[in-house]
C-alpha cells in the first residue's frame, strides 16, 4: 500500500539522536508522525492522549537505538525486555516505573504497531502476544466525613475564602474531577434547580450532576458577593464566563485548584497527600456507605464502565469490616 506520508507532510516528532546506519531512525520517525497524525485527525483522540503517545514512543525509540533495532526487526521478546527494563528502572527508563505506567506505555507501543500492521508496513504486529504487566489494585484514598467537614469549613469569609469554600463544596458535593471543576462556566450551574451541567467531562461526555444545599448555598454566596469583584480584575474575554476565577480574575487553573486545596488541608492539619481527587473518592465512598446504588454512583461520577466504580465497593466493604469487628461481641473471638 502507498505510505500515508507520501500523501501529506508531517513534521518530525522524534529527532534522530544517532548516526548509526543499522537503525533507520528517519523511517521510525516518519511512521510515528503518521501514527500521531492518524490518532489526532482520523481517530479524533484528545490532545492529551496524543501527547502521551508522543512521550511514550520517544522512550521506545531510545530503546530501539540501544538495541540497534530497525523498525522491522522488533520481535515479542524485545517488547518484553523493554517492559522489564521500565519496571526495574533500567535504561531507557530513568527511574523505576509503576505497573500502571508500564502498562500504559505498552498500550502506546501496541497501538503504534497495530497501526503499522494495518497500513501494511509490517507483516505482523510484534506486540500482539505480549501481556500487560499485572497491576496491584490500590484502593482510592478517602477521608472521613469529619475531616471533609473540617476542610470545607476552614476558608475564611473574605473574598478568596468565599471562593475557596465554593470550590471545596462543589468538589465534594458533586464528586467532580479537577478538570471538570475548572472548566465550569457560570451558565453550567443551575443554582435554583441544584444541578451542575458538566459539559466537559472525560471523553467529551456531558452529564448532569445534582449538588446539595450546602454546595448550592456556598456557590450562590460566591457568585453574588465574590465573583463580580474578581471578574473586575481582568479584561480578558476568555475568562468572562468562567465560574471559578483566580485572584487576577482569570479562569482558575488546575494548579490553582491544587494550591487552594493544599493550603486548606495544611491549615486543618490533614495529610499532605490530600488532593482534589481525594474529595471525589470521598464523595463516592460516602455515597456507597450511605446506601446509594452503585449504578447511581457510576452515573454521578461519569464512569463509562461499572468496573471502574466497583473499586469503591472495596473501600465500603473494608469500612463494614471495621464496624463489625469493633461492634460485634464475638468478632474478636
GROMACS .gro file of C-alpha atoms in nm:
model
  333
    1UNK     CA    1   0.000   0.000   0.000
    2UNK     CA    2   0.109   0.357  -0.053
    3UNK     CA    3   0.256   0.503   0.269
    4UNK     CA    4   0.044   0.784   0.409
    5UNK     CA    5   0.350   1.007   0.434
    6UNK     CA    6   0.351   1.038   0.054
    7UNK     CA    7   0.004   1.189   0.077
    8UNK     CA    8   0.069   1.452   0.341
    9UNK     CA    9   0.365   1.618   0.511
   10UNK     CA   10   0.421   1.576   0.883
   11UNK     CA   11   0.686   1.746   1.094
   12UNK     CA   12   0.948   1.532   1.264
   13UNK     CA   13   0.830   1.421   1.605
   14UNK     CA   14   1.126   1.226   1.736
   15UNK     CA   15   1.452   1.372   1.602
   16UNK     CA   16   1.737   1.131   1.543
   17UNK     CA   17   1.999   1.114   1.814
   18UNK     CA   18   2.225   0.860   1.645
   19UNK     CA   19   2.410   0.834   1.317
   20UNK     CA   20   2.418   0.452   1.316
   21UNK     CA   21   2.320   0.311   0.980
   22UNK     CA   22   2.184  -0.001   1.149
   23UNK     CA   23   1.897   0.199   1.299
   24UNK     CA   24   1.690   0.368   1.026
   25UNK     CA   25   1.564   0.636   1.266
   26UNK     CA   26   1.414   0.863   0.997
   27UNK     CA   27   1.182   0.579   0.897
   28UNK     CA   28   1.074   0.525   1.258
   29UNK     CA   29   1.024   0.899   1.297
   30UNK     CA   30   0.815   0.912   0.981
   31UNK     CA   31   0.596   0.626   1.096
   32UNK     CA   32   0.549   0.784   1.439
   33UNK     CA   33   0.448   1.109   1.270
   34UNK     CA   34   0.196   0.918   1.060
   35UNK     CA   35   0.060   0.738   1.365
   36UNK     CA   36   0.016   1.059   1.568
   37UNK     CA   37  -0.149   1.237   1.277
   38UNK     CA   38  -0.391   0.948   1.231
   39UNK     CA   39  -0.464   0.937   1.604
   40UNK     CA   40  -0.546   1.307   1.620
   41UNK     CA   41  -0.725   1.378   1.295
   42UNK     CA   42  -0.876   1.046   1.190
   43UNK     CA   43  -0.946   0.877   1.524
   44UNK     CA   44  -1.024   1.207   1.695
   45UNK     CA   45  -0.824   1.134   2.009
   46UNK     CA   46  -0.774   1.417   2.256
   47UNK     CA   47  -0.463   1.634   2.257
   48UNK     CA   48  -0.358   1.488   2.593
   49UNK     CA   49  -0.381   1.132   2.461
   50UNK     CA   50  -0.177   1.217   2.152
   51UNK     CA   51   0.087   1.386   2.367
   52UNK     CA   52   0.103   1.079   2.591
   53UNK     CA   53   0.160   0.862   2.284
   54UNK     CA   54   0.434   1.102   2.172
   55UNK     CA   55   0.618   1.085   2.505
   56UNK     CA   56   0.587   0.708   2.537
   57UNK     CA   57   0.709   0.644   2.183
   58UNK     CA   58   1.010   0.869   2.246
   59UNK     CA   59   1.114   0.626   2.521
   60UNK     CA   60   1.051   0.328   2.291
   61UNK     CA   61   1.268   0.494   2.027
   62UNK     CA   62   1.557   0.522   2.274
   63UNK     CA   63   1.523   0.152   2.349
   64UNK     CA   64   1.538   0.069   1.978
   65UNK     CA   65   1.853   0.278   1.946
   66UNK     CA   66   2.014   0.099   2.242
   67UNK     CA   67   1.936  -0.241   2.094
   68UNK     CA   68   2.012  -0.130   1.737
   69UNK     CA   69   1.668  -0.243   1.626
   70UNK     CA   70   1.531  -0.132   1.295
   71UNK     CA   71   1.152  -0.078   1.278
   72UNK     CA   72   1.101  -0.419   1.116
   73UNK     CA   73   1.342  -0.605   1.345
   74UNK     CA   74   1.123  -0.591   1.654
   75UNK     CA   75   1.006  -0.924   1.799
   76UNK     CA   76   0.789  -1.002   2.105
   77UNK     CA   77   1.099  -1.079   2.313
   78UNK     CA   78   1.223  -0.724   2.253
   79UNK     CA   79   0.894  -0.576   2.375
   80UNK     CA   80   0.901  -0.797   2.684
   81UNK     CA   81   1.259  -0.692   2.759
   82UNK     CA   82   1.159  -0.328   2.715
   83UNK     CA   83   0.878  -0.359   2.969
   84UNK     CA   84   1.104  -0.534   3.219
   85UNK     CA   85   1.358  -0.254   3.189
   86UNK     CA   86   1.090   0.006   3.257
   87UNK     CA   87   0.970  -0.191   3.560
   88UNK     CA   88   1.322  -0.214   3.704
   89UNK     CA   89   1.420   0.143   3.623
   90UNK     CA   90   1.690   0.046   3.372
   91UNK     CA   91   1.764   0.247   3.054
   92UNK     CA   92   1.578   0.380   2.866
   93UNK     CA   93   1.388   0.447   3.189
   94UNK     CA   94   1.539   0.699   3.428
   95UNK     CA   95   1.364   0.554   3.735
   96UNK     CA   96   1.154   0.258   3.846
   97UNK     CA   97   0.808   0.292   3.693
   98UNK     CA   98   0.479   0.181   3.845
   99UNK     CA   99   0.299  -0.113   3.687
  100UNK     CA  100   0.019   0.118   3.575
  101UNK     CA  101   0.270   0.342   3.393
  102UNK     CA  102   0.442   0.044   3.229
  103UNK     CA  103   0.101  -0.084   3.121
  104UNK     CA  104   0.016   0.250   2.964
  105UNK     CA  105   0.347   0.259   2.778
  106UNK     CA  106   0.281  -0.088   2.641
  107UNK     CA  107  -0.056   0.034   2.516
  108UNK     CA  108   0.123   0.316   2.330
  109UNK     CA  109   0.371   0.080   2.163
  110UNK     CA  110   0.095  -0.171   2.088
  111UNK     CA  111  -0.125   0.096   1.929
  112UNK     CA  112   0.168   0.210   1.716
  113UNK     CA  113   0.250  -0.137   1.583
  114UNK     CA  114  -0.115  -0.221   1.527
  115UNK     CA  115  -0.131   0.090   1.309
  116UNK     CA  116   0.176  -0.018   1.111
  117UNK     CA  117   0.032  -0.366   1.057
  118UNK     CA  118  -0.299  -0.222   0.940
  119UNK     CA  119  -0.114   0.007   0.699
  120UNK     CA  120   0.071  -0.289   0.551
  121UNK     CA  121   0.410  -0.161   0.665
  122UNK     CA  122   0.467  -0.477   0.874
  123UNK     CA  123   0.369  -0.837   0.810
  124UNK     CA  124   0.282  -0.897   1.175
  125UNK     CA  125   0.232  -0.697   1.495
  126UNK     CA  126   0.515  -0.795   1.736
  127UNK     CA  127   0.321  -0.676   2.041
  128UNK     CA  128   0.008  -0.885   1.999
  129UNK     CA  129   0.128  -1.174   2.218
  130UNK     CA  130   0.281  -0.955   2.491
  131UNK     CA  131   0.073  -0.943   2.809
  132UNK     CA  132   0.003  -0.631   3.010
  133UNK     CA  133   0.205  -0.618   3.336
  134UNK     CA  134  -0.001  -0.721   3.639
  135UNK     CA  135  -0.112  -0.421   3.840
  136UNK     CA  136  -0.171  -0.419   4.212
  137UNK     CA  137  -0.515  -0.288   4.287
  138UNK     CA  138  -0.486   0.019   4.507
  139UNK     CA  139  -0.788   0.144   4.692
  140UNK     CA  140  -0.891   0.506   4.632
  141UNK     CA  141  -0.794   0.734   4.917
  142UNK     CA  142  -1.095   0.864   5.104
  143UNK     CA  143  -1.103   1.074   5.420
  144UNK     CA  144  -1.360   1.053   5.699
  145UNK     CA  145  -1.665   1.280   5.682
  146UNK     CA  146  -1.548   1.473   5.987
  147UNK     CA  147  -1.224   1.563   5.805
  148UNK     CA  148  -1.416   1.662   5.491
  149UNK     CA  149  -1.627   1.897   5.702
  150UNK     CA  150  -1.320   2.045   5.872
  151UNK     CA  151  -1.162   2.102   5.532
  152UNK     CA  152  -1.469   2.263   5.377
  153UNK     CA  153  -1.533   2.490   5.675
  154UNK     CA  154  -1.172   2.609   5.701
  155UNK     CA  155  -1.169   2.902   5.448
  156UNK     CA  156  -1.219   3.249   5.599
  157UNK     CA  157  -1.513   3.468   5.499
  158UNK     CA  158  -1.303   3.708   5.288
  159UNK     CA  159  -1.311   3.739   4.908
  160UNK     CA  160  -1.094   3.438   4.820
  161UNK     CA  161  -1.219   3.244   5.120
  162UNK     CA  162  -1.573   3.254   4.983
  163UNK     CA  163  -1.442   3.128   4.651
  164UNK     CA  164  -1.241   2.851   4.818
  165UNK     CA  165  -1.545   2.738   5.021
  166UNK     CA  166  -1.747   2.715   4.698
  167UNK     CA  167  -1.469   2.515   4.529
  168UNK     CA  168  -1.443   2.263   4.812
  169UNK     CA  169  -1.820   2.227   4.848
  170UNK     CA  170  -1.854   2.166   4.473
  171UNK     CA  171  -1.570   1.914   4.451
  172UNK     CA  172  -1.717   1.708   4.732
  173UNK     CA  173  -2.084   1.784   4.670
  174UNK     CA  174  -2.073   1.674   4.306
  175UNK     CA  175  -1.773   1.439   4.301
  176UNK     CA  176  -1.617   1.629   4.012
  177UNK     CA  177  -1.277   1.573   3.857
  178UNK     CA  178  -1.049   1.874   3.891
  179UNK     CA  179  -1.055   1.925   3.512
  180UNK     CA  180  -1.435   1.934   3.521
  181UNK     CA  181  -1.440   2.187   3.803
  182UNK     CA  182  -1.203   2.438   3.645
  183UNK     CA  183  -1.381   2.414   3.308
  184UNK     CA  184  -1.721   2.502   3.457
  185UNK     CA  185  -1.884   2.820   3.330
  186UNK     CA  186  -2.143   3.023   3.517
  187UNK     CA  187  -2.409   2.901   3.273
  188UNK     CA  188  -2.329   2.539   3.363
  189UNK     CA  189  -2.469   2.582   3.713
  190UNK     CA  190  -2.841   2.588   3.788
  191UNK     CA  191  -2.850   2.721   4.142
  192UNK     CA  192  -3.229   2.725   4.159
  193UNK     CA  193  -3.257   2.363   4.045
  194UNK     CA  194  -2.949   2.245   4.233
  195UNK     CA  195  -2.787   2.098   3.920
  196UNK     CA  196  -2.442   2.125   3.764
  197UNK     CA  197  -2.430   2.052   3.394
  198UNK     CA  198  -2.084   1.907   3.335
  199UNK     CA  199  -2.020   1.978   2.970
  200UNK     CA  200  -1.652   1.894   2.959
  201UNK     CA  201  -1.632   1.553   3.124
  202UNK     CA  202  -1.375   1.283   3.045
  203UNK     CA  203  -1.406   1.167   2.686
  204UNK     CA  204  -1.603   1.484   2.599
  205UNK     CA  205  -1.917   1.328   2.751
  206UNK     CA  206  -2.163   1.560   2.922
  207UNK     CA  207  -2.371   1.475   3.225
  208UNK     CA  208  -2.590   1.644   3.483
  209UNK     CA  209  -2.487   1.617   3.845
  210UNK     CA  210  -2.705   1.732   4.137
  211UNK     CA  211  -2.548   1.925   4.423
  212UNK     CA  212  -2.684   1.953   4.774
  213UNK     CA  213  -2.795   2.256   4.970
  214UNK     CA  214  -2.455   2.316   5.128
  215UNK     CA  215  -2.280   2.337   4.790
  216UNK     CA  216  -2.566   2.538   4.636
  217UNK     CA  217  -2.552   2.792   4.919
  218UNK     CA  218  -2.172   2.824   4.901
  219UNK     CA  219  -2.171   2.874   4.523
  220UNK     CA  220  -2.458   3.124   4.548
  221UNK     CA  221  -2.269   3.332   4.804
  222UNK     CA  222  -1.957   3.322   4.589
  223UNK     CA  223  -2.136   3.413   4.264
  224UNK     CA  224  -2.320   3.704   4.421
  225UNK     CA  225  -2.061   3.853   4.653
  226UNK     CA  226  -1.713   3.745   4.543
  227UNK     CA  227  -1.703   3.654   4.176
  228UNK     CA  228  -1.810   4.002   4.048
  229UNK     CA  229  -1.516   4.162   4.232
  230UNK     CA  230  -1.270   3.904   4.094
  231UNK     CA  231  -1.412   3.945   3.742
  232UNK     CA  232  -1.342   4.320   3.750
  233UNK     CA  233  -0.971   4.249   3.788
  234UNK     CA  234  -0.925   4.140   3.427
  235UNK     CA  235  -1.030   4.247   3.079
  236UNK     CA  236  -0.961   3.904   2.927
  237UNK     CA  237  -1.258   3.791   2.720
  238UNK     CA  238  -1.163   3.423   2.754
  239UNK     CA  239  -1.238   3.413   3.127
  240UNK     CA  240  -1.561   3.611   3.135
  241UNK     CA  241  -1.786   3.307   3.152
  242UNK     CA  242  -1.569   3.103   3.389
  243UNK     CA  243  -1.734   3.008   3.717
  244UNK     CA  244  -1.422   2.990   3.932
  245UNK     CA  245  -1.172   3.274   3.892
  246UNK     CA  246  -0.822   3.326   4.026
  247UNK     CA  247  -0.705   3.630   4.224
  248UNK     CA  248  -0.632   3.816   3.897
  249UNK     CA  249  -0.975   3.749   3.750
  250UNK     CA  250  -0.872   3.480   3.504
  251UNK     CA  251  -1.013   3.126   3.489
  252UNK     CA  252  -0.882   2.919   3.777
  253UNK     CA  253  -0.628   2.659   3.658
  254UNK     CA  254  -0.579   2.301   3.773
  255UNK     CA  255  -0.262   2.413   3.951
  256UNK     CA  256  -0.454   2.693   4.120
  257UNK     CA  257  -0.717   2.450   4.243
  258UNK     CA  258  -0.445   2.220   4.379
  259UNK     CA  259  -0.294   2.517   4.563
  260UNK     CA  260  -0.628   2.603   4.721
  261UNK     CA  261  -0.680   2.251   4.850
  262UNK     CA  262  -0.322   2.211   4.970
  263UNK     CA  263  -0.344   2.535   5.167
  264UNK     CA  264  -0.674   2.440   5.326
  265UNK     CA  265  -0.552   2.088   5.411
  266UNK     CA  266  -0.240   2.226   5.578
  267UNK     CA  267  -0.450   2.475   5.773
  268UNK     CA  268  -0.650   2.198   5.939
  269UNK     CA  269  -0.361   1.955   5.977
  270UNK     CA  270  -0.466   1.698   5.718
  271UNK     CA  271  -0.229   1.462   5.534
  272UNK     CA  272  -0.020   1.639   5.271
  273UNK     CA  273  -0.137   1.375   5.021
  274UNK     CA  274  -0.492   1.513   5.017
  275UNK     CA  275  -0.577   1.614   4.661
  276UNK     CA  276  -0.884   1.729   4.464
  277UNK     CA  277  -0.932   1.366   4.364
  278UNK     CA  278  -0.942   1.275   4.734
  279UNK     CA  279  -1.271   1.463   4.761
  280UNK     CA  280  -1.404   1.275   4.457
  281UNK     CA  281  -1.304   0.944   4.617
  282UNK     CA  282  -1.462   1.051   4.945
  283UNK     CA  283  -1.783   1.152   4.766
  284UNK     CA  284  -1.817   0.806   4.607
  285UNK     CA  285  -1.723   0.615   4.922
  286UNK     CA  286  -1.957   0.811   5.148
  287UNK     CA  287  -2.242   0.774   4.897
  288UNK     CA  288  -2.200   0.395   4.895
  289UNK     CA  289  -2.163   0.383   5.273
  290UNK     CA  290  -2.491   0.573   5.291
  291UNK     CA  291  -2.670   0.309   5.085
  292UNK     CA  292  -2.655   0.458   4.736
  293UNK     CA  293  -2.689   0.214   4.444
  294UNK     CA  294  -2.357   0.159   4.270
  295UNK     CA  295  -2.508   0.235   3.929
  296UNK     CA  296  -2.627   0.572   4.055
  297UNK     CA  297  -2.276   0.647   4.179
  298UNK     CA  298  -2.139   0.536   3.841
  299UNK     CA  299  -2.367   0.786   3.666
  300UNK     CA  300  -2.275   1.066   3.905
  301UNK     CA  301  -1.903   1.007   3.861
  302UNK     CA  302  -1.931   0.980   3.484
  303UNK     CA  303  -1.764   0.637   3.468
  304UNK     CA  304  -1.810   0.464   3.133
  305UNK     CA  305  -1.767   0.121   3.294
  306UNK     CA  306  -1.920  -0.012   3.615
  307UNK     CA  307  -1.590  -0.191   3.680
  308UNK     CA  308  -1.425   0.145   3.745
  309UNK     CA  309  -1.685   0.230   4.007
  310UNK     CA  310  -1.673  -0.111   4.175
  311UNK     CA  311  -1.334  -0.035   4.330
  312UNK     CA  312  -1.520   0.193   4.571
  313UNK     CA  313  -1.721  -0.100   4.699
  314UNK     CA  314  -1.395  -0.245   4.829
  315UNK     CA  315  -1.349   0.068   5.037
  316UNK     CA  316  -1.701   0.036   5.173
  317UNK     CA  317  -1.651  -0.334   5.245
  318UNK     CA  318  -1.341  -0.255   5.448
  319UNK     CA  319  -1.541   0.002   5.642
  320UNK     CA  320  -1.812  -0.257   5.710
  321UNK     CA  321  -1.549  -0.496   5.843
  322UNK     CA  322  -1.408  -0.229   6.074
  323UNK     CA  323  -1.754  -0.158   6.215
  324UNK     CA  324  -1.829  -0.529   6.252
  325UNK     CA  325  -1.505  -0.608   6.431
  326UNK     CA  326  -1.539  -0.316   6.669
  327UNK     CA  327  -1.910  -0.373   6.741
  328UNK     CA  328  -1.991  -0.745   6.737
  329UNK     CA  329  -1.945  -0.908   7.079
  330UNK     CA  330  -1.785  -1.221   6.932
  331UNK     CA  331  -1.592  -1.066   6.644
  332UNK     CA  332  -1.265  -1.081   6.837
  333UNK     CA  333  -1.304  -1.449   6.931
   0.00000   0.00000   0.00000
